């Protein structure tokens, strides 16, 4: 499994947390149960390879960070979506942006440009072209606005 695949699974977790708020640990425990994971593989090729220990550690880091910083990440989405509330934006788009923004803010080994590019590529898989452009615009504004002093 690639880092992109791990990000996509993190996006699924982000979506799940937005849809049905619950402790991140519970979500991860269920997801990483090998027999449950195998049932997911029957529905989505993304889950065909069980993550390595390193990938699980990264997935845990991002998922726990999303849970911890959800309010902050949603604040940034609304700040840069100019006039849009999180509740009006596609839940998938919000989940994608949360993962990208989390990586930009809290995962120093991931360059901001990589986090945004990965988010845009993931959005192309799940969203319409207009929404992909919307996500790209918000994330670009976020990078310029929040990392301008770096």
GROMACS .gro file of N, CA, C and O in nm, residues 9-119:
model
  444
    9UNK      N    1  -0.741   0.616   0.309
    9UNK     CA    2  -0.807   0.552   0.423
    9UNK      C    3  -0.829   0.654   0.535
    9UNK      O    4  -0.935   0.655   0.598
   10UNK      N    5  -0.731   0.742   0.556
   10UNK     CA    6  -0.747   0.849   0.656
   10UNK      C    7  -0.866   0.938   0.619
   10UNK      O    8  -0.943   0.982   0.705
   11UNK      N    9  -0.883   0.963   0.489
   11UNK     CA   10  -0.998   1.042   0.445
   11UNK      C   11  -1.127   0.968   0.477
   11UNK      O   12  -1.226   1.028   0.520
   12UNK      N   13  -1.130   0.838   0.458
   12UNK     CA   14  -1.249   0.760   0.492
   12UNK      C   15  -1.279   0.772   0.642
   12UNK      O   16  -1.396   0.784   0.682
   13UNK      N   17  -1.174   0.770   0.724
   13UNK     CA   18  -1.192   0.786   0.869
   13UNK      C   19  -1.245   0.925   0.898
   13UNK      O   20  -1.337   0.943   0.978
   14UNK      N   21  -1.188   1.027   0.833
   14UNK     CA   22  -1.235   1.164   0.852
   14UNK      C   23  -1.382   1.176   0.815
   14UNK      O   24  -1.461   1.238   0.886
   15UNK      N   25  -1.420   1.115   0.704
   15UNK     CA   26  -1.560   1.115   0.662
   15UNK      C   27  -1.647   1.050   0.768
   15UNK      O   28  -1.751   1.102   0.807
   16UNK      N   29  -1.601   0.936   0.819
   16UNK     CA   30  -1.676   0.863   0.921
   16UNK      C   31  -1.693   0.946   1.047
   16UNK      O   32  -1.801   0.949   1.107
   17UNK      N   33  -1.588   1.015   1.088
   17UNK     CA   34  -1.597   1.098   1.209
   17UNK      C   35  -1.695   1.213   1.190
   17UNK      O   36  -1.764   1.251   1.285
   18UNK      N   37  -1.700   1.268   1.070
   18UNK     CA   38  -1.794   1.376   1.042
   18UNK      C   39  -1.937   1.325   1.033
   18UNK      O   40  -2.031   1.395   1.070
   19UNK      N   41  -1.953   1.205   0.986
   19UNK     CA   42  -2.085   1.145   0.967
   19UNK      C   43  -2.143   1.092   1.099
   19UNK      O   44  -2.261   1.106   1.125
   20UNK      N   45  -2.058   1.030   1.178
   20UNK     CA   46  -2.102   0.964   1.301
   20UNK      C   47  -1.995   0.984   1.408
   20UNK      O   48  -1.908   0.899   1.424
   21UNK      N   49  -1.997   1.100   1.476
   21UNK     CA   50  -1.891   1.128   1.574
   21UNK      C   51  -1.879   1.016   1.677
   21UNK      O   52  -1.978   0.975   1.737
   22UNK      N   53  -1.757   0.966   1.690
   22UNK     CA   54  -1.727   0.859   1.784
   22UNK      C   55  -1.578   0.865   1.815
   22UNK      O   56  -1.503   0.931   1.744
   23UNK      N   57  -1.535   0.800   1.921
   23UNK     CA   58  -1.392   0.804   1.953
   23UNK      C   59  -1.307   0.747   1.839
   23UNK      O   60  -1.339   0.643   1.782
   24UNK      N   61  -1.200   0.819   1.806
   24UNK     CA   62  -1.111   0.777   1.698
   24UNK      C   63  -1.055   0.638   1.725
   24UNK      O   64  -1.044   0.557   1.633
   25UNK      N   65  -1.022   0.610   1.849
   25UNK     CA   66  -0.969   0.479   1.884
   25UNK      C   67  -1.064   0.367   1.846
   25UNK      O   68  -1.021   0.261   1.798
   26UNK      N   69  -1.194   0.389   1.866
   26UNK     CA   70  -1.294   0.287   1.831
   26UNK      C   71  -1.299   0.266   1.680
   26UNK      O   72  -1.308   0.154   1.632
   27UNK      N   73  -1.292   0.377   1.605
   27UNK     CA   74  -1.295   0.368   1.459
   27UNK      C   75  -1.173   0.290   1.409
   27UNK      O   76  -1.185   0.200   1.326
   28UNK      N   77  -1.056   0.325   1.463
   28UNK     CA   78  -0.932   0.257   1.421
   28UNK      C   79  -0.934   0.109   1.460
   28UNK      O   80  -0.893   0.024   1.381
   29UNK      N   81  -0.981   0.080   1.580
   29UNK     CA   82  -0.985  -0.059   1.625
   29UNK      C   83  -1.072  -0.144   1.533
   29UNK      O   84  -1.032  -0.253   1.492
   30UNK      N   85  -1.187  -0.092   1.496
   30UNK     CA   86  -1.275  -0.166   1.405
   30UNK      C   87  -1.211  -0.179   1.267
   30UNK      O   88  -1.206  -0.288   1.211
   31UNK      N   89  -1.161  -0.068   1.214
   31UNK     CA   90  -1.103  -0.068   1.080
   31UNK      C   91  -0.985  -0.164   1.070
   31UNK      O   92  -0.970  -0.235   0.971
   32UNK      N   93  -0.900  -0.165   1.171
   32UNK     CA   94  -0.778  -0.244   1.165
   32UNK      C   95  -0.795  -0.388   1.211
   32UNK      O   96  -0.698  -0.465   1.210
   33UNK      N   97  -0.916  -0.425   1.249
   33UNK     CA   98  -0.943  -0.565   1.276
   33UNK      C   99  -0.930  -0.640   1.143
   33UNK      O  100  -0.997  -0.607   1.045
   34UNK      N  101  -0.839  -0.738   1.139
   34UNK     CA  102  -0.806  -0.801   1.010
   34UNK      C  103  -0.927  -0.864   0.941
   34UNK      O  104  -0.941  -0.853   0.819
   35UNK      N  105  -1.015  -0.927   1.014
   35UNK     CA  106  -1.130  -0.989   0.948
   35UNK      C  107  -1.226  -0.882   0.894
   35UNK      O  108  -1.280  -0.897   0.784
   36UNK      N  109  -1.245  -0.773   0.967
   36UNK     CA  110  -1.328  -0.664   0.916
   36UNK      C  111  -1.262  -0.601   0.794
   36UNK      O  112  -1.328  -0.572   0.694
   37UNK      N  113  -1.131  -0.580   0.801
   37UNK     CA  114  -1.056  -0.520   0.692
   37UNK      C  115  -1.072  -0.603   0.564
   37UNK      O  116  -1.088  -0.549   0.455
   38UNK      N  117  -1.071  -0.735   0.579
   38UNK     CA  118  -1.089  -0.824   0.464
   38UNK      C  119  -1.226  -0.806   0.400
   38UNK      O  120  -1.240  -0.815   0.277
   39UNK      N  121  -1.329  -0.779   0.481
   39UNK     CA  122  -1.462  -0.757   0.423
   39UNK      C  123  -1.464  -0.627   0.343
   39UNK      O  124  -1.534  -0.618   0.242
   40UNK      N  125  -1.386  -0.528   0.388
   40UNK     CA  126  -1.377  -0.403   0.313
   40UNK      C  127  -1.311  -0.425   0.177
   40UNK      O  128  -1.348  -0.362   0.078
   41UNK      N  129  -1.215  -0.516   0.174
   41UNK     CA  130  -1.143  -0.544   0.049
   41UNK      C  131  -1.237  -0.600  -0.058
   41UNK      O  132  -1.213  -0.581  -0.177
   42UNK      N  133  -1.343  -0.667  -0.015
   42UNK     CA  134  -1.440  -0.720  -0.110
   42UNK      C  135  -1.516  -0.608  -0.181
   42UNK      O  136  -1.564  -0.626  -0.292
   43UNK      N  137  -1.526  -0.491  -0.115
   43UNK     CA  138  -1.601  -0.380  -0.171
   43UNK      C  139  -1.514  -0.272  -0.235
   43UNK      O  140  -1.560  -0.199  -0.322
   44UNK      N  141  -1.389  -0.261  -0.188
   44UNK     CA  142  -1.303  -0.151  -0.236
   44UNK      C  143  -1.160  -0.202  -0.246
   44UNK      O  144  -1.102  -0.247  -0.147
   45UNK      N  145  -1.103  -0.193  -0.365
   45UNK     CA  146  -0.967  -0.241  -0.391
   45UNK      C  147  -0.863  -0.173  -0.301
   45UNK      O  148  -0.758  -0.230  -0.271
   46UNK      N  149  -0.892  -0.053  -0.255
   46UNK     CA  150  -0.803   0.020  -0.165
   46UNK      C  151  -0.764  -0.065  -0.043
   46UNK      O  152  -0.653  -0.057   0.007
   47UNK      N  153  -0.856  -0.149   0.001
   47UNK     CA  154  -0.835  -0.230   0.120
   47UNK      C  155  -0.780  -0.370   0.090
   47UNK      O  156  -0.779  -0.456   0.176
   48UNK      N  157  -0.731  -0.391  -0.031
   48UNK     CA  158  -0.683  -0.524  -0.069
   48UNK      C  159  -0.554  -0.563   0.004
   48UNK      O  160  -0.529  -0.680   0.026
   49UNK      N  161  -0.473  -0.465   0.040
   49UNK     CA  162  -0.349  -0.492   0.114
   49UNK      C  163  -0.362  -0.436   0.255
   49UNK      O  164  -0.390  -0.317   0.272
   50UNK      N  165  -0.341  -0.522   0.353
   50UNK     CA  166  -0.344  -0.475   0.492
   50UNK      C  167  -0.221  -0.388   0.515
   50UNK      O  168  -0.110  -0.421   0.470
   51UNK      N  169  -0.237  -0.273   0.581
   51UNK     CA  170  -0.122  -0.182   0.598
   51UNK      C  171  -0.011  -0.243   0.685
   51UNK      O  172  -0.035  -0.322   0.775
   52UNK      N  173   0.112  -0.199   0.655
   52UNK     CA  174   0.228  -0.240   0.734
   52UNK      C  175   0.225  -0.168   0.870
   52UNK      O  176   0.145  -0.076   0.890
   53UNK      N  177   0.315  -0.207   0.959
   53UNK     CA  178   0.322  -0.141   1.090
   53UNK      C  179   0.349   0.008   1.075
   53UNK      O  180   0.290   0.091   1.145
   54UNK      N  181   0.438   0.044   0.984
   54UNK     CA  182   0.470   0.185   0.960
   54UNK      C  183   0.346   0.260   0.908
   54UNK      O  184   0.318   0.372   0.949
   55UNK      N  185   0.273   0.198   0.817
   55UNK     CA  186   0.153   0.260   0.762
   55UNK      C  187   0.044   0.273   0.868
   55UNK      O  188  -0.027   0.373   0.874
   56UNK      N  189   0.032   0.172   0.952
   56UNK     CA  190  -0.066   0.178   1.062
   56UNK      C  191  -0.030   0.292   1.157
   56UNK      O  192  -0.117   0.367   1.202
   57UNK      N  193   0.099   0.307   1.186
   57UNK     CA  194   0.143   0.415   1.274
   57UNK      C  195   0.107   0.551   1.213
   57UNK      O  196   0.058   0.641   1.284
   58UNK      N  197   0.129   0.567   1.082
   58UNK     CA  198   0.096   0.694   1.016
   58UNK      C  199  -0.055   0.715   1.015
   58UNK      O  200  -0.103   0.824   1.043
   59UNK      N  201  -0.129   0.611   0.986
   59UNK     CA  202  -0.275   0.619   0.985
   59UNK      C  203  -0.326   0.659   1.123
   59UNK      O  204  -0.414   0.744   1.136
   60UNK      N  205  -0.270   0.598   1.226
   60UNK     CA  206  -0.307   0.634   1.364
   60UNK      C  207  -0.277   0.780   1.394
   60UNK      O  208  -0.358   0.851   1.452
   61UNK      N  209  -0.157   0.824   1.354
   61UNK     CA  210  -0.116   0.962   1.377
   61UNK      C  211  -0.215   1.059   1.312
   61UNK      O  212  -0.261   1.154   1.376
   62UNK      N  213  -0.247   1.035   1.186
   62UNK     CA  214  -0.336   1.125   1.115
   62UNK      C  215  -0.478   1.116   1.172
   62UNK      O  216  -0.542   1.219   1.197
   63UNK      N  217  -0.528   0.996   1.195
   63UNK     CA  218  -0.665   0.980   1.245
   63UNK      C  219  -0.681   1.045   1.383
   63UNK      O  220  -0.777   1.118   1.408
   64UNK      N  221  -0.585   1.020   1.472
   64UNK     CA  222  -0.593   1.080   1.605
   64UNK      C  223  -0.579   1.231   1.597
   64UNK      O  224  -0.647   1.306   1.668
   65UNK      N  225  -0.493   1.278   1.506
   65UNK     CA  226  -0.478   1.422   1.487
   65UNK      C  227  -0.606   1.485   1.432
   65UNK      O  228  -0.644   1.596   1.472
   66UNK      N  229  -0.672   1.417   1.341
   66UNK     CA  230  -0.798   1.467   1.288
   66UNK      C  231  -0.901   1.479   1.400
   66UNK      O  232  -0.971   1.581   1.409
   67UNK      N  233  -0.908   1.377   1.483
   67UNK     CA  234  -1.002   1.382   1.594
   67UNK      C  235  -0.971   1.495   1.690
   67UNK      O  236  -1.061   1.567   1.735
   68UNK      N  237  -0.845   1.515   1.718
   68UNK     CA  238  -0.802   1.618   1.812
   68UNK      C  239  -0.819   1.760   1.756
   68UNK      O  240  -0.849   1.854   1.829
   69UNK      N  241  -0.801   1.776   1.626
   69UNK     CA  242  -0.800   1.910   1.565
   69UNK      C  243  -0.919   1.936   1.473
   69UNK      O  244  -0.915   2.029   1.392
   70UNK      N  245  -1.025   1.858   1.486
   70UNK     CA  246  -1.140   1.869   1.396
   70UNK      C  247  -1.198   2.010   1.393
   70UNK      O  248  -1.222   2.065   1.285
   71UNK      N  249  -1.218   2.071   1.508
   71UNK     CA  250  -1.276   2.205   1.514
   71UNK      C  251  -1.184   2.306   1.446
   71UNK      O  252  -1.229   2.391   1.368
   72UNK      N  253  -1.055   2.296   1.473
   72UNK     CA  254  -0.957   2.385   1.411
   72UNK      C  255  -0.956   2.369   1.259
   72UNK      O  256  -0.955   2.468   1.184
   73UNK      N  257  -0.955   2.246   1.211
   73UNK     CA  258  -0.952   2.220   1.067
   73UNK      C  259  -1.078   2.274   0.999
   73UNK      O  260  -1.071   2.334   0.892
   74UNK      N  261  -1.192   2.254   1.063
   74UNK     CA  262  -1.317   2.306   1.007
   74UNK      C  263  -1.317   2.459   1.007
   74UNK      O  264  -1.370   2.522   0.914
   75UNK      N  265  -1.255   2.520   1.108
   75UNK     CA  266  -1.240   2.666   1.110
   75UNK      C  267  -1.164   2.712   0.986
   75UNK      O  268  -1.204   2.807   0.918
   76UNK      N  269  -1.052   2.645   0.957
   76UNK     CA  270  -0.972   2.683   0.840
   76UNK      C  271  -1.048   2.662   0.710
   76UNK      O  272  -1.039   2.744   0.618
   77UNK      N  273  -1.124   2.554   0.702
   77UNK     CA  274  -1.204   2.532   0.580
   77UNK      C  275  -1.300   2.648   0.560
   77UNK      O  276  -1.308   2.706   0.451
   78UNK      N  277  -1.373   2.685   0.665
   78UNK     CA  278  -1.469   2.795   0.653
   78UNK      C  279  -1.399   2.929   0.627
   78UNK      O  280  -1.448   3.011   0.549
   79UNK      N  281  -1.283   2.949   0.688
   79UNK     CA  282  -1.209   3.074   0.669
   79UNK      C  283  -1.171   3.092   0.522
   79UNK      O  284  -1.183   3.202   0.468
   80UNK      N  285  -1.126   2.987   0.459
   80UNK     CA  286  -1.079   2.998   0.320
   80UNK      C  287  -1.184   2.961   0.216
   80UNK      O  288  -1.160   2.979   0.097
   81UNK      N  289  -1.300   2.916   0.260
   81UNK     CA  290  -1.408   2.886   0.166
   81UNK      C  291  -1.496   3.010   0.144
   81UNK      O  292  -1.594   3.002   0.071
   82UNK      N  293  -1.461   3.120   0.204
   82UNK     CA  294  -1.528   3.250   0.185
   82UNK      C  295  -1.679   3.238   0.166
   82UNK      O  296  -1.727   3.224   0.053
   83UNK      N  297  -1.750   3.244   0.277
   83UNK     CA  298  -1.895   3.244   0.271
   83UNK      C  299  -1.959   3.106   0.274
   83UNK      O  300  -2.082   3.097   0.273
   84UNK      N  301  -1.879   3.003   0.277
   84UNK     CA  302  -1.933   2.867   0.282
   84UNK      C  303  -1.913   2.811   0.423
   84UNK      O  304  -1.805   2.822   0.480
   85UNK      N  305  -2.016   2.751   0.477
   85UNK     CA  306  -2.005   2.679   0.604
   85UNK      C  307  -1.974   2.533   0.571
   85UNK      O  308  -2.011   2.482   0.465
   86UNK      N  309  -1.906   2.467   0.663
   86UNK     CA  310  -1.868   2.327   0.642
   86UNK      C  311  -1.991   2.242   0.608
   86UNK      O  312  -1.984   2.155   0.522
   87UNK      N  313  -2.103   2.270   0.670
   87UNK     CA  314  -2.224   2.193   0.646
   87UNK      C  315  -2.279   2.203   0.505
   87UNK      O  316  -2.355   2.117   0.461
   88UNK      N  317  -2.238   2.306   0.429
   88UNK     CA  318  -2.284   2.324   0.290
   88UNK      C  319  -2.191   2.259   0.190
   88UNK      O  320  -2.223   2.250   0.072
   89UNK      N  321  -2.075   2.217   0.235
   89UNK     CA  322  -1.974   2.159   0.146
   89UNK      C  323  -1.989   2.007   0.149
   89UNK      O  324  -2.017   1.948   0.253
   90UNK      N  325  -1.966   1.945   0.036
   90UNK     CA  326  -1.970   1.798   0.028
   90UNK      C  327  -1.889   1.737   0.143
   90UNK      O  328  -1.776   1.780   0.171
   91UNK      N  329  -1.945   1.638   0.208
   91UNK     CA  330  -1.875   1.574   0.322
   91UNK      C  331  -1.746   1.508   0.278
   91UNK      O  332  -1.650   1.502   0.353
   92UNK      N  333  -1.743   1.457   0.156
   92UNK     CA  334  -1.620   1.398   0.104
   92UNK      C  335  -1.514   1.506   0.086
   92UNK      O  336  -1.398   1.490   0.124
   93UNK      N  337  -1.555   1.620   0.029
   93UNK     CA  338  -1.461   1.731   0.010
   93UNK      C  339  -1.405   1.779   0.144
   93UNK      O  340  -1.285   1.804   0.157
   94UNK      N  341  -1.491   1.790   0.243
   94UNK     CA  342  -1.447   1.831   0.377
   94UNK      C  343  -1.347   1.729   0.433
   94UNK      O  344  -1.242   1.766   0.486
   95UNK      N  345  -1.378   1.601   0.419
   95UNK     CA  346  -1.288   1.496   0.469
   95UNK      C  347  -1.151   1.503   0.401
   95UNK      O  348  -1.047   1.490   0.467
   96UNK      N  349  -1.150   1.527   0.272
   96UNK     CA  350  -1.025   1.538   0.197
   96UNK      C  351  -0.945   1.659   0.245
   96UNK      O  352  -0.825   1.650   0.271
   97UNK      N  353  -1.012   1.773   0.260
   97UNK     CA  354  -0.943   1.894   0.303
   97UNK      C  355  -0.890   1.882   0.446
   97UNK      O  356  -0.782   1.932   0.477
   98UNK      N  357  -0.965   1.816   0.532
   98UNK     CA  358  -0.918   1.797   0.670
   98UNK      C  359  -0.785   1.721   0.672
   98UNK      O  360  -0.692   1.758   0.743
   99UNK      N  361  -0.778   1.613   0.596
   99UNK     CA  362  -0.655   1.533   0.593
   99UNK      C  363  -0.539   1.618   0.541
   99UNK      O  364  -0.430   1.621   0.599
  100UNK      N  365  -0.561   1.689   0.432
  100UNK     CA  366  -0.456   1.771   0.373
  100UNK      C  367  -0.410   1.880   0.469
  100UNK      O  368  -0.289   1.901   0.489
  101UNK      N  369  -0.504   1.951   0.528
  101UNK     CA  370  -0.469   2.058   0.621
  101UNK      C  371  -0.397   2.004   0.744
  101UNK      O  372  -0.303   2.066   0.793
  102UNK      N  373  -0.442   1.889   0.792
  102UNK     CA  374  -0.373   1.829   0.906
  102UNK      C  375  -0.227   1.801   0.871
  102UNK      O  376  -0.136   1.832   0.948
  103UNK      N  377  -0.205   1.742   0.754
  103UNK     CA  378  -0.067   1.711   0.714
  103UNK      C  379   0.016   1.839   0.702
  103UNK      O  380   0.131   1.842   0.746
  104UNK      N  381  -0.041   1.943   0.643
  104UNK     CA  382   0.032   2.069   0.628
  104UNK      C  383   0.072   2.124   0.765
  104UNK      O  384   0.185   2.167   0.785
  105UNK      N  385  -0.021   2.122   0.859
  105UNK     CA  386   0.003   2.184   0.989
  105UNK      C  387   0.084   2.097   1.086
  105UNK      O  388   0.161   2.151   1.166
  106UNK      N  389   0.067   1.965   1.079
  106UNK     CA  390   0.120   1.880   1.186
  106UNK      C  391   0.212   1.767   1.143
  106UNK      O  392   0.258   1.690   1.228
  107UNK      N  393   0.238   1.753   1.014
  107UNK     CA  394   0.328   1.648   0.968
  107UNK      C  395   0.441   1.714   0.890
  107UNK      O  396   0.434   1.727   0.767
  108UNK      N  397   0.545   1.759   0.959
  108UNK     CA  398   0.649   1.839   0.894
  108UNK      C  399   0.723   1.768   0.781
  108UNK      O  400   0.773   1.833   0.690
  109UNK      N  401   0.728   1.635   0.782
  109UNK     CA  402   0.799   1.565   0.675
  109UNK      C  403   0.720   1.560   0.544
  109UNK      O  404   0.773   1.517   0.442
  110UNK      N  405   0.594   1.605   0.546
  110UNK     CA  406   0.514   1.610   0.424
  110UNK      C  407   0.508   1.755   0.377
  110UNK      O  408   0.448   1.840   0.443
  111UNK      N  409   0.572   1.787   0.264
  111UNK     CA  410   0.566   1.924   0.212
  111UNK      C  411   0.421   1.963   0.181
  111UNK      O  412   0.341   1.880   0.137
  112UNK      N  413   0.390   2.090   0.203
  112UNK     CA  414   0.254   2.138   0.177
  112UNK      C  415   0.209   2.112   0.035
  112UNK      O  416   0.094   2.074   0.012
  113UNK      N  417   0.300   2.128  -0.060
  113UNK     CA  418   0.263   2.105  -0.201
  113UNK      C  419   0.224   1.960  -0.225
  113UNK      O  420   0.134   1.931  -0.304
  114UNK      N  421   0.290   1.868  -0.156
  114UNK     CA  422   0.256   1.726  -0.169
  114UNK      C  423   0.119   1.699  -0.108
  114UNK      O  424   0.035   1.629  -0.168
  115UNK      N  425   0.093   1.754   0.010
  115UNK     CA  426  -0.037   1.734   0.076
  115UNK      C  427  -0.151   1.785  -0.012
  115UNK      O  428  -0.254   1.719  -0.025
  116UNK      N  429  -0.131   1.901  -0.074
  116UNK     CA  430  -0.235   1.957  -0.161
  116UNK      C  431  -0.250   1.874  -0.288
  116UNK      O  432  -0.362   1.840  -0.328
  117UNK      N  433  -0.140   1.837  -0.351
  117UNK     CA  434  -0.147   1.756  -0.473
  117UNK      C  435  -0.218   1.623  -0.446
  117UNK      O  436  -0.302   1.580  -0.525
  118UNK      N  437  -0.185   1.559  -0.335
  118UNK     CA  438  -0.250   1.433  -0.299
  118UNK      C  439  -0.399   1.453  -0.278
  118UNK      O  440  -0.480   1.370  -0.320
  119UNK      N  441  -0.435   1.564  -0.214
  119UNK     CA  442  -0.577   1.593  -0.190
  119UNK      C  443  -0.651   1.613  -0.322
  119UNK      O  444  -0.762   1.561  -0.341
   0.00000   0.00000   0.00000
